[in-house]
Short mmCIF file of N, CA, C and O in Angstrom, two decimals:
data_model
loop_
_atom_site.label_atom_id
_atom_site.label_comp_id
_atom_site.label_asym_id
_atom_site.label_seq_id
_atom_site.Cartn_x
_atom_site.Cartn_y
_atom_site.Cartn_z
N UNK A 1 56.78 -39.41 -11.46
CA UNK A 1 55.95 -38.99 -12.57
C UNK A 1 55.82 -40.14 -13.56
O UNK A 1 56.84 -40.76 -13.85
N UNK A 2 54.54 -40.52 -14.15
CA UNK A 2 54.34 -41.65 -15.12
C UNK A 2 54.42 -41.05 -16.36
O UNK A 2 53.81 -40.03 -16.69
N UNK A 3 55.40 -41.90 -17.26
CA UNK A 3 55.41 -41.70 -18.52
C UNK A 3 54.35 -42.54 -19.78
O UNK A 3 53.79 -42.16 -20.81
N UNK A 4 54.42 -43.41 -19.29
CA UNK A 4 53.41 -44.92 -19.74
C UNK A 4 51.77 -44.33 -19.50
O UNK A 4 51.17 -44.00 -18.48
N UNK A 5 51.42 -44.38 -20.80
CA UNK A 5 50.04 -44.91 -20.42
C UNK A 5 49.66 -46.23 -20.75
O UNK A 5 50.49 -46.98 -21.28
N UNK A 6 48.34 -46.67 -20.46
CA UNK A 6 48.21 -48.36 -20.63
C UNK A 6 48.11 -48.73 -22.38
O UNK A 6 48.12 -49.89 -22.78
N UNK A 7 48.02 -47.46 -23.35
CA UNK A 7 47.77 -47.68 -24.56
C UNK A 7 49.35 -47.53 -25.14
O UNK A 7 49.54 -47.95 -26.28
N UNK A 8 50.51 -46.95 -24.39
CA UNK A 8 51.60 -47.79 -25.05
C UNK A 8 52.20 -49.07 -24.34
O UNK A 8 53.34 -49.51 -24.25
N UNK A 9 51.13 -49.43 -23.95
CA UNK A 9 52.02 -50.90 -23.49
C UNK A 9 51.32 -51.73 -24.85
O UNK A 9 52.18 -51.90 -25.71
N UNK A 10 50.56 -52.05 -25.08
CA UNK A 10 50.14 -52.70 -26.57
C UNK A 10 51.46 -53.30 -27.46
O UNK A 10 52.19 -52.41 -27.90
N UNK A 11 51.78 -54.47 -27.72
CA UNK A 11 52.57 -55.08 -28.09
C UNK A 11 51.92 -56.61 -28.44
O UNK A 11 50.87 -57.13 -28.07
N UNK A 12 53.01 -57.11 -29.30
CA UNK A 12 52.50 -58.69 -29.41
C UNK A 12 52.43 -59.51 -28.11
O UNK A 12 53.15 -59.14 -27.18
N UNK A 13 51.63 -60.61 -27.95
CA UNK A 13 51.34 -61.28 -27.35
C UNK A 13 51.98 -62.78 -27.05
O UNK A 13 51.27 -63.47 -26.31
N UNK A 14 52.80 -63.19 -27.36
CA UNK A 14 53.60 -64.49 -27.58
C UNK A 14 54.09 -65.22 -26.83
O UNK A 14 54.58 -66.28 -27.23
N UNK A 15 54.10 -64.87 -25.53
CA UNK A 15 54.87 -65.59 -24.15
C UNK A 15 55.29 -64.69 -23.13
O UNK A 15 54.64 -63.71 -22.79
N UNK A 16 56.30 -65.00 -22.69
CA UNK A 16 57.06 -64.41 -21.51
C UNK A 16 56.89 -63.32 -21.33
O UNK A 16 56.62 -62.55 -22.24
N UNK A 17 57.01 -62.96 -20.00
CA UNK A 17 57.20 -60.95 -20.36
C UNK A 17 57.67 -60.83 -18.65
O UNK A 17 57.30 -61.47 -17.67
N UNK A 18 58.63 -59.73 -18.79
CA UNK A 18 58.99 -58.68 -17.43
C UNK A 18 59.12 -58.01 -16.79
O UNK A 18 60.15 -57.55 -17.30
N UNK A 19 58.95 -57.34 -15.84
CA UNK A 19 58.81 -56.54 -15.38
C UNK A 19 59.39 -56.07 -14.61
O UNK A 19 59.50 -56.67 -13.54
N UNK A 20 60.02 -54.82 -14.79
CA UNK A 20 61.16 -54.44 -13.93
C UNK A 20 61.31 -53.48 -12.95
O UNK A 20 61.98 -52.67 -13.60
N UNK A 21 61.17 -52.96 -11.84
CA UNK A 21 61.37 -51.94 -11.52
C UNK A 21 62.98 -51.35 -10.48
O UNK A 21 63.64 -51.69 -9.50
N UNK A 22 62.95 -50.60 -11.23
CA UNK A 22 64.45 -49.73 -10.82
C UNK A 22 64.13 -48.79 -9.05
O UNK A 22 63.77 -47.63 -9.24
N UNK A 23 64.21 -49.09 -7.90
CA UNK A 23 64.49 -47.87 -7.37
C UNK A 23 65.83 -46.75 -7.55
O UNK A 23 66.89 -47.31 -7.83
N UNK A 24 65.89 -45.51 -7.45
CA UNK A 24 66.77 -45.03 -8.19
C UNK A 24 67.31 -44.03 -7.02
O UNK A 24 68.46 -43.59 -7.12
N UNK A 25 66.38 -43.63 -5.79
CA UNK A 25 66.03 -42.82 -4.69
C UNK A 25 65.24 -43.10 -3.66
O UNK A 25 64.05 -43.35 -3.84
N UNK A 26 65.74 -43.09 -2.60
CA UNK A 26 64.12 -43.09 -1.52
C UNK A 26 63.92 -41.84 -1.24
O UNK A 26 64.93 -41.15 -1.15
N UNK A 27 62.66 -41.25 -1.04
CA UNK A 27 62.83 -39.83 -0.54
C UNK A 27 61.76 -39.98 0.63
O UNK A 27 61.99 -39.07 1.42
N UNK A 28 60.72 -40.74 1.06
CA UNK A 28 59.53 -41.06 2.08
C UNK A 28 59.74 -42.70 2.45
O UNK A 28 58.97 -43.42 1.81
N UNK A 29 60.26 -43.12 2.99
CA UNK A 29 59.88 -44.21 3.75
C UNK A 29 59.32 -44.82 4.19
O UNK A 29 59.52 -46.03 4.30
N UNK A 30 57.97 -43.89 4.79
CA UNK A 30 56.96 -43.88 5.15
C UNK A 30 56.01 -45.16 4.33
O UNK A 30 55.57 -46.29 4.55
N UNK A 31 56.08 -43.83 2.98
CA UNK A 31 55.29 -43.80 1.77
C UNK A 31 55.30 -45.26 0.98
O UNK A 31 54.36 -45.89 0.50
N UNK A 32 56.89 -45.58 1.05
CA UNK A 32 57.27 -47.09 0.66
C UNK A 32 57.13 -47.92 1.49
O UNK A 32 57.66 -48.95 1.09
N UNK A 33 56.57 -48.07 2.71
CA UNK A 33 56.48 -48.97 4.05
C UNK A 33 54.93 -49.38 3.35
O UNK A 33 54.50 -50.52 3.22
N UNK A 34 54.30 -48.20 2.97
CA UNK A 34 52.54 -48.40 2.93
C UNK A 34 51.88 -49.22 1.95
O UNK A 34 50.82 -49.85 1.96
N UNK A 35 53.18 -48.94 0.72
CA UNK A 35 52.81 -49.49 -0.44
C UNK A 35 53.04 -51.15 0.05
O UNK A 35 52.34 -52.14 -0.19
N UNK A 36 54.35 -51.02 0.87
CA UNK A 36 55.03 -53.19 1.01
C UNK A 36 53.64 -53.37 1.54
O UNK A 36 53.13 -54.37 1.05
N UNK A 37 52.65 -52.58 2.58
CA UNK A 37 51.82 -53.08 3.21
C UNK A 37 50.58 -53.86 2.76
O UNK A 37 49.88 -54.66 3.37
N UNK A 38 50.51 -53.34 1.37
CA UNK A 38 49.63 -53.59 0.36
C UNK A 38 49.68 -54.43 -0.65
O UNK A 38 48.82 -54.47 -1.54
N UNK A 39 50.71 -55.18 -0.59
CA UNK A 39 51.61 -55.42 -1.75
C UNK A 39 50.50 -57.37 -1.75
O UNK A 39 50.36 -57.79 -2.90
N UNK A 40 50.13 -57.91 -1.09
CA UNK A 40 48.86 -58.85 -0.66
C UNK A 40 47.89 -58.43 -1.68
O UNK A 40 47.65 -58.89 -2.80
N UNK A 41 47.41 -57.48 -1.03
CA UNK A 41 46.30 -57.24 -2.08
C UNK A 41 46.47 -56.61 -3.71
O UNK A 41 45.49 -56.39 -4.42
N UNK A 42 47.38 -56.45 -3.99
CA UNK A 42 47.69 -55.82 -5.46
C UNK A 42 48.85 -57.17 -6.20
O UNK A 42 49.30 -57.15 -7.34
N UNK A 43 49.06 -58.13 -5.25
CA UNK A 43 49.54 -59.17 -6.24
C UNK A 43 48.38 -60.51 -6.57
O UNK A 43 48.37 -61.22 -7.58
N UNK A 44 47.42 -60.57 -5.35
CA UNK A 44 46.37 -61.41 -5.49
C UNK A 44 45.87 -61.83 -6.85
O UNK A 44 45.93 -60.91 -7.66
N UNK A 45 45.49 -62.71 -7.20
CA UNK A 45 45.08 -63.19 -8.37
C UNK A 45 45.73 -63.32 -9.56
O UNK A 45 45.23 -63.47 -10.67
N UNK A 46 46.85 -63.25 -9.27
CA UNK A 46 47.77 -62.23 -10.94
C UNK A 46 49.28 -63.87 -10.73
O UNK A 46 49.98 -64.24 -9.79
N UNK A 47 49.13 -64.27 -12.02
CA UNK A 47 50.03 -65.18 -11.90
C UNK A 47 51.80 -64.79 -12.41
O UNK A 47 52.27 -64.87 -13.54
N UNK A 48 52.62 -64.26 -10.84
CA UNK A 48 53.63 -63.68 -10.88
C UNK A 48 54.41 -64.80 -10.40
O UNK A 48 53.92 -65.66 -9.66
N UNK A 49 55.88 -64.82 -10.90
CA UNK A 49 57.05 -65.35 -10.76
C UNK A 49 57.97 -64.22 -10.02
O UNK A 49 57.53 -63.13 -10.39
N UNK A 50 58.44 -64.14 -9.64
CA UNK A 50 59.04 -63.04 -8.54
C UNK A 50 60.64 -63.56 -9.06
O UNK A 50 60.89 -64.54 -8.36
N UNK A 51 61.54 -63.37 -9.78
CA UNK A 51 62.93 -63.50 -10.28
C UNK A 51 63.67 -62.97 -9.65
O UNK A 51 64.80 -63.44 -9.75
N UNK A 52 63.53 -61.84 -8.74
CA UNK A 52 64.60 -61.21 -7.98
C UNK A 52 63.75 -60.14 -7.30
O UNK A 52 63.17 -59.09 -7.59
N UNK A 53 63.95 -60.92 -6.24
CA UNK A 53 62.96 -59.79 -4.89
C UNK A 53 63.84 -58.45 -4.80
O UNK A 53 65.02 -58.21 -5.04
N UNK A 54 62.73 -57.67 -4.33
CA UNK A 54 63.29 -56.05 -4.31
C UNK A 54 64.27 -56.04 -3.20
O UNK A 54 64.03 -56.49 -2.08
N UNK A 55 65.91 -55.23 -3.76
CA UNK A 55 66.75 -55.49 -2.71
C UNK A 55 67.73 -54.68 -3.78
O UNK A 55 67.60 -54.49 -4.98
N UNK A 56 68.62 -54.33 -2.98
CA UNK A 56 70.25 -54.02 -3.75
C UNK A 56 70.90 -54.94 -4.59
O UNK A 56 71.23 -56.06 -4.22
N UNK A 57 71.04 -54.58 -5.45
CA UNK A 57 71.56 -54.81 -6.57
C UNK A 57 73.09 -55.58 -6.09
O UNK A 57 73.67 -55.13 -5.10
N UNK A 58 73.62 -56.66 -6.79
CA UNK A 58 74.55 -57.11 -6.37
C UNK A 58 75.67 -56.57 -7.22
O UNK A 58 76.79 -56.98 -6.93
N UNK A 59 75.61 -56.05 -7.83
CA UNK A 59 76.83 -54.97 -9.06
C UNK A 59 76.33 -54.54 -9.60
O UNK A 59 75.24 -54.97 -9.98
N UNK A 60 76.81 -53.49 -9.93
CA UNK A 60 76.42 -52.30 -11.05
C UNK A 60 77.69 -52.74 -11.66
O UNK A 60 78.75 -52.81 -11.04
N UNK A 61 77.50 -53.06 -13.03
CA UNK A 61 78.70 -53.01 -13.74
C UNK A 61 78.75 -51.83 -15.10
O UNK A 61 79.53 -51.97 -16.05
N UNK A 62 77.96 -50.91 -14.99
CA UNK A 62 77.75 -50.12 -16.22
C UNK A 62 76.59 -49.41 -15.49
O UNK A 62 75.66 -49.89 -14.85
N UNK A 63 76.97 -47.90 -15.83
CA UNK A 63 75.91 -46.96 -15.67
C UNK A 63 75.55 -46.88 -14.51
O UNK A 63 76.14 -47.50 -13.63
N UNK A 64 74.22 -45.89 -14.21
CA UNK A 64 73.90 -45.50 -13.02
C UNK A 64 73.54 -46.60 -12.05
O UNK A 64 72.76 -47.48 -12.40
N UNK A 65 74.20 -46.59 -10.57
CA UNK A 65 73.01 -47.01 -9.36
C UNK A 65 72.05 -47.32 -9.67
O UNK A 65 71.43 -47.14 -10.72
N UNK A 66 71.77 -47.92 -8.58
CA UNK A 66 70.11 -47.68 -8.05
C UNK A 66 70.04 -48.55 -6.58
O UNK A 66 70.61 -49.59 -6.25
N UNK A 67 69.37 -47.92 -6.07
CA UNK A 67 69.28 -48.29 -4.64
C UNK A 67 69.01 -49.73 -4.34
O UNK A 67 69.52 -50.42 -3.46
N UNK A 68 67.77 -50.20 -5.58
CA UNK A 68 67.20 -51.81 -5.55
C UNK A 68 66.81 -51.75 -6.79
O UNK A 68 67.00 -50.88 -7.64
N UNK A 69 65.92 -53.31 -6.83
CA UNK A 69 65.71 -53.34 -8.50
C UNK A 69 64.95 -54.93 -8.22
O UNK A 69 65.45 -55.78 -7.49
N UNK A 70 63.86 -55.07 -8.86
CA UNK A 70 62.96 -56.33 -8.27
C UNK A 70 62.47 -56.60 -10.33
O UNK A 70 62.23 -55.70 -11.14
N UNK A 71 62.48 -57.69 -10.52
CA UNK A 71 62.47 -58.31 -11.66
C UNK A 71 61.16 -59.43 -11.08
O UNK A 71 61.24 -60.10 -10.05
N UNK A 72 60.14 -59.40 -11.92
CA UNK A 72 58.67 -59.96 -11.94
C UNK A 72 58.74 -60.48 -13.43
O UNK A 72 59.03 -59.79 -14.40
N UNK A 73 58.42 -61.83 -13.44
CA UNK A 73 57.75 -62.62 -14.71
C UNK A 73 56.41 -62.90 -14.88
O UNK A 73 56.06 -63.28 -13.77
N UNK A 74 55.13 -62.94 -15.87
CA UNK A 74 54.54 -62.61 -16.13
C UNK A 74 54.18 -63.82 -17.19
O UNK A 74 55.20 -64.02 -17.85
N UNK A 75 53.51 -64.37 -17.45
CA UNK A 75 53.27 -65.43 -18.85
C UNK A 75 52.86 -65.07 -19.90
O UNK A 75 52.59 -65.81 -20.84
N UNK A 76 52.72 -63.16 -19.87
CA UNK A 76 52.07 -62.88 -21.27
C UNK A 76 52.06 -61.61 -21.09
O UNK A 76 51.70 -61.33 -19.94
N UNK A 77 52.33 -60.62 -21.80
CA UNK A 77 52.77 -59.35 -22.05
C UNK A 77 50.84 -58.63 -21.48
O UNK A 77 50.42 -57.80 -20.67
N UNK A 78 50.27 -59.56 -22.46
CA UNK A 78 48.78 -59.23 -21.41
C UNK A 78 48.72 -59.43 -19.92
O UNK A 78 48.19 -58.68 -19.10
N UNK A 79 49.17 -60.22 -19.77
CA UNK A 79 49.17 -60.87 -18.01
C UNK A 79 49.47 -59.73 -17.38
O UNK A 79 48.73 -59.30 -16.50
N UNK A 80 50.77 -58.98 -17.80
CA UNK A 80 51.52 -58.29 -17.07
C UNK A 80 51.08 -56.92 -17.38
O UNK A 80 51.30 -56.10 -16.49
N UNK A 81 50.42 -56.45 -18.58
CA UNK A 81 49.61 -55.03 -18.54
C UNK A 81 48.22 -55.26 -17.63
O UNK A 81 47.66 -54.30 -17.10
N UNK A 82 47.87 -56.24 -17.55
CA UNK A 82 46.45 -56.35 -16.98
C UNK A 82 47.03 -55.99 -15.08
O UNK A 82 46.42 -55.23 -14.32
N UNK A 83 48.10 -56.66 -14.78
CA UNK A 83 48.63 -56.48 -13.32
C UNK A 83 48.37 -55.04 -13.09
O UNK A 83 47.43 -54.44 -12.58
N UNK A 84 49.82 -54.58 -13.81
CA UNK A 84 50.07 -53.37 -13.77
C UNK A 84 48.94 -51.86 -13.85
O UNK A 84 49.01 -50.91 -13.08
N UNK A 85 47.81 -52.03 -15.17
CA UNK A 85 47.18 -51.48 -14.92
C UNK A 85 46.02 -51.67 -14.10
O UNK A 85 45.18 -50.79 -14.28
N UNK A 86 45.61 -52.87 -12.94
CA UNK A 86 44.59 -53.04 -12.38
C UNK A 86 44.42 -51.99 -11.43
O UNK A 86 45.33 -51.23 -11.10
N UNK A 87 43.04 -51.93 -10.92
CA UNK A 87 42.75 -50.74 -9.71
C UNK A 87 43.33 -51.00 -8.77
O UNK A 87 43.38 -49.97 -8.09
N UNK A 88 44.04 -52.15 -8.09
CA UNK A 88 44.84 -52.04 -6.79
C UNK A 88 45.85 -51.98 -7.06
O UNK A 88 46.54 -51.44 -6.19
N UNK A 89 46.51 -52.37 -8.13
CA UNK A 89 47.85 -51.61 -8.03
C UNK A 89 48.09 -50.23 -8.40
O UNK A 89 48.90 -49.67 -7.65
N UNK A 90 47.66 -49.59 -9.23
CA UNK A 90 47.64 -48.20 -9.36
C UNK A 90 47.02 -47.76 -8.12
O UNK A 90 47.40 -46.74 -7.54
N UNK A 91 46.43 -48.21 -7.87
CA UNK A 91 46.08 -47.30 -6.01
C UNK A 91 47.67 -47.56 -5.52
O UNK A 91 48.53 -46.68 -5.64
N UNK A 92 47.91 -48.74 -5.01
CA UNK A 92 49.25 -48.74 -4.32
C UNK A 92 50.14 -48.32 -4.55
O UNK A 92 50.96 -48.17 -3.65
N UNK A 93 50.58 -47.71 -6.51
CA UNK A 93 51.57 -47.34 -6.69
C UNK A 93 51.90 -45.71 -6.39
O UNK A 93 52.98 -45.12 -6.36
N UNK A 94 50.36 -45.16 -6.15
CA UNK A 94 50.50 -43.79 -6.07
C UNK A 94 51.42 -43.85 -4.61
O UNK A 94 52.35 -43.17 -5.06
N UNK A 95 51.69 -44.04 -3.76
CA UNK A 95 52.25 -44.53 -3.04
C UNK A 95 53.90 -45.10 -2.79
O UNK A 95 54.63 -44.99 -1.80
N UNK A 96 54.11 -45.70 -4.05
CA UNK A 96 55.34 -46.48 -3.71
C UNK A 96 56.00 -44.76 -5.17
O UNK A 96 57.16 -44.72 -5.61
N UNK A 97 55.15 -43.93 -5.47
CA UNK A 97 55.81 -43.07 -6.42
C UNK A 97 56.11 -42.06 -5.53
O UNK A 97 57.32 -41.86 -5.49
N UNK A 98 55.08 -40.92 -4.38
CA UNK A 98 55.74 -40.82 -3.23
C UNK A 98 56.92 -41.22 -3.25
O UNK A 98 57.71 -40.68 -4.02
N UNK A 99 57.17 -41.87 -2.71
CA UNK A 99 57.78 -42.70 -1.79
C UNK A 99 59.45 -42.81 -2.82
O UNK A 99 60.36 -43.55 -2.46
N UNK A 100 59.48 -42.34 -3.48
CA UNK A 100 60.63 -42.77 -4.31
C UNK A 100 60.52 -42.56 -5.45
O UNK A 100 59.45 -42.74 -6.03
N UNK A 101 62.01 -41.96 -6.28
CA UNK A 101 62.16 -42.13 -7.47
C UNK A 101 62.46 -43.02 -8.15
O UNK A 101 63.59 -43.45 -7.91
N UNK A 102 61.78 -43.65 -9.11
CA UNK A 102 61.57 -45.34 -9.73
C UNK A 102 61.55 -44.98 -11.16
O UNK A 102 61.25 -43.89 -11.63
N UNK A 103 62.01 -46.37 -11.97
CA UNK A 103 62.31 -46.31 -13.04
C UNK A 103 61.09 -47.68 -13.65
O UNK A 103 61.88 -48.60 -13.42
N UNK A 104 60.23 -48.18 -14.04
CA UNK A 104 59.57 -49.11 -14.52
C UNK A 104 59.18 -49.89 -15.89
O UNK A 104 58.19 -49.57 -16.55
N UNK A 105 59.92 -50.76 -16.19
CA UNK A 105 59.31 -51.22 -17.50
C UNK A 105 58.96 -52.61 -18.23
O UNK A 105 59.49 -53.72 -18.11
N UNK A 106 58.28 -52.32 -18.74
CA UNK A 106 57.35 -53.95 -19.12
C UNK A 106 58.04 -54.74 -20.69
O UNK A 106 57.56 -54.39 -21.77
N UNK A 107 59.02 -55.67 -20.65
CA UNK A 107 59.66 -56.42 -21.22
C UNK A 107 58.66 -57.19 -22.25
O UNK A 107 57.50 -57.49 -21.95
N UNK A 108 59.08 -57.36 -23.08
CA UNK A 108 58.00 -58.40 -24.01
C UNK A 108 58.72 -59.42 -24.18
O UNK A 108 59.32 -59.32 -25.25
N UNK A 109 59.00 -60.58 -23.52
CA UNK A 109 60.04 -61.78 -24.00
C UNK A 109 59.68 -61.93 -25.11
O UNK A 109 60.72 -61.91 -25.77
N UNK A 110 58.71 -62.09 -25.87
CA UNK A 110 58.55 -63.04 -26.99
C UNK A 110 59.13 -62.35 -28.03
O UNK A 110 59.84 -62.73 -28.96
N UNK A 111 58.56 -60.83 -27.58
CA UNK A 111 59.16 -60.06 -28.97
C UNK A 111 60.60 -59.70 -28.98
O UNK A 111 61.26 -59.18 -29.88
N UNK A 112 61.02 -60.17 -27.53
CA UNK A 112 62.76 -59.96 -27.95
C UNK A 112 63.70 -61.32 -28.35
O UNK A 112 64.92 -61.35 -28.53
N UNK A 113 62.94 -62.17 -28.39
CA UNK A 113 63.21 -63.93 -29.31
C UNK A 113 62.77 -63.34 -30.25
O UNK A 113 63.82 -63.21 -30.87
N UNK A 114 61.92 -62.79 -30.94
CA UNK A 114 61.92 -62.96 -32.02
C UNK A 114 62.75 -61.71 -33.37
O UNK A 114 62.77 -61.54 -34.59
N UNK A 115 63.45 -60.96 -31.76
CA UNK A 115 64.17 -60.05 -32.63
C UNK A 115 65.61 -60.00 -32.80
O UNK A 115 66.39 -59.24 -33.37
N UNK A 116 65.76 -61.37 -31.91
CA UNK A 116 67.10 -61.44 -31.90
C UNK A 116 67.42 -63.07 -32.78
O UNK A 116 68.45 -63.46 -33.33
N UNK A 117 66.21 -63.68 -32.65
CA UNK A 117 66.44 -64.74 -33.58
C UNK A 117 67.69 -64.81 -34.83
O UNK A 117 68.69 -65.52 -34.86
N UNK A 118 67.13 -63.69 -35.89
CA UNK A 118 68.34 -63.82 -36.87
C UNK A 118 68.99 -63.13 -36.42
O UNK A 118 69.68 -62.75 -37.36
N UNK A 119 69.38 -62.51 -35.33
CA UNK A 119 70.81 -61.99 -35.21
C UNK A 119 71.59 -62.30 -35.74
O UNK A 119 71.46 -63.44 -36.21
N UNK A 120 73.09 -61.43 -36.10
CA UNK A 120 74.21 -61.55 -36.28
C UNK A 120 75.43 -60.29 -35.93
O UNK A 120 75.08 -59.12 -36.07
N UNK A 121 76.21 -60.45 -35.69
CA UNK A 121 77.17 -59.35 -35.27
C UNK A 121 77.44 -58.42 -36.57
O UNK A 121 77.45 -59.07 -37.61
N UNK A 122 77.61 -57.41 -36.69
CA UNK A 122 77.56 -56.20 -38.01
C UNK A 122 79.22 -56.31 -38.07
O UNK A 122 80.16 -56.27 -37.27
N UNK A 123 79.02 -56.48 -39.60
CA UNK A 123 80.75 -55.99 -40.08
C UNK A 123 80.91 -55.05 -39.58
O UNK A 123 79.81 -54.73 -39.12
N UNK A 124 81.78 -54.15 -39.29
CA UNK A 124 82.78 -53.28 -39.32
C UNK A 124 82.33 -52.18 -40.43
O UNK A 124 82.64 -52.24 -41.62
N UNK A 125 81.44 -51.04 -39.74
CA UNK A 125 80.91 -50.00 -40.47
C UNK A 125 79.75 -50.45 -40.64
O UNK A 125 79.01 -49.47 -40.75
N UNK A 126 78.95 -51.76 -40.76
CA UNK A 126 77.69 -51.84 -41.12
C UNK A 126 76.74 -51.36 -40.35
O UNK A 126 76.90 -51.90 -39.26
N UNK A 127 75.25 -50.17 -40.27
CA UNK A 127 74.82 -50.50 -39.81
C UNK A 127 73.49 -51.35 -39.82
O UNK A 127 73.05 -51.91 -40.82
N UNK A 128 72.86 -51.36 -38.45
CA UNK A 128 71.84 -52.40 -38.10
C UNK A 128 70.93 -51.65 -37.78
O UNK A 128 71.10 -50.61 -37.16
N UNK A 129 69.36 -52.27 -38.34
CA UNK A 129 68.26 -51.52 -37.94
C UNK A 129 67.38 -52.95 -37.30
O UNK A 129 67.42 -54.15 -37.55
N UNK A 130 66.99 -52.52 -36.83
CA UNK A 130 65.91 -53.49 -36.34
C UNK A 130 64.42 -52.79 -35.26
O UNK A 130 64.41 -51.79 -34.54
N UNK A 131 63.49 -53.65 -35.50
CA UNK A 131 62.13 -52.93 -35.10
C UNK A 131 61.38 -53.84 -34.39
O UNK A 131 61.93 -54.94 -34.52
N UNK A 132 60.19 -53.96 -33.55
CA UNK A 132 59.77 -55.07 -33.16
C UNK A 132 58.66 -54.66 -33.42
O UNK A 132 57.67 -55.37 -33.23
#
């Protein structure tokens, strides 16, 4: 089930960005065989860095599983909404959603440099708000 529409991906524009997806379940095999089959035509044209091909996770050190987990870089938070929402990949994803329970989300590098920039560790009782 999609939670995202393409009007909350809207964010600043500043650099980097990622993209993550969690498998969490397979439940069709099939369904996920059809989508890899496609996967040519729904990355075509789109300037992706591939950081960690889809595969098992080498530790879980905190929190839930997940079966795999594939990390995609992107040069611009646009780059990577324009992928994501294009017509061949939403065709293919109806497919790889079949096919499995997945977790997906679109990283904004720039806006997390610029929110961690002044960081600092909180006294003891302080708290911290921060917004991007």
């Amino acid at each position: 089930m999609r939670t995202a529409s393409p009007e909350s991906l809207k964010s600043g524009d500043g650099g980097d960005c990622l993209h993550c997806f969690t498998r969490l379940r397979t439940r069709n095999q099939a369904e996920l065989d059809h989508y890899g089959k496609q996967a040519a035509s729904f990355l075509a044209g789109h300037e992706i860095k591939w950081l960690a091909p889809f595969g098992r996770p080498f530790a879980v050190v905190e929190g839930m599983g997940a079966e795999g987990v594939a990390l995609l870089e992107f040069p611009t938070l646009a780059a990577a909404r324009a992928w994501y929402t294009s017509p061949a990949y939403q065709k293919a994803s109806e497919h790889r959603l079949r096919g499995g329970d997945y977790s997906a989300m679109i990283v904004d590098g720039a806006a997390s440099e610029r929110l961690l920039a002044p960081w600092r560790p909180a006294a003891s009782g302080e708290s911290v708000q921060a917004s991007l």
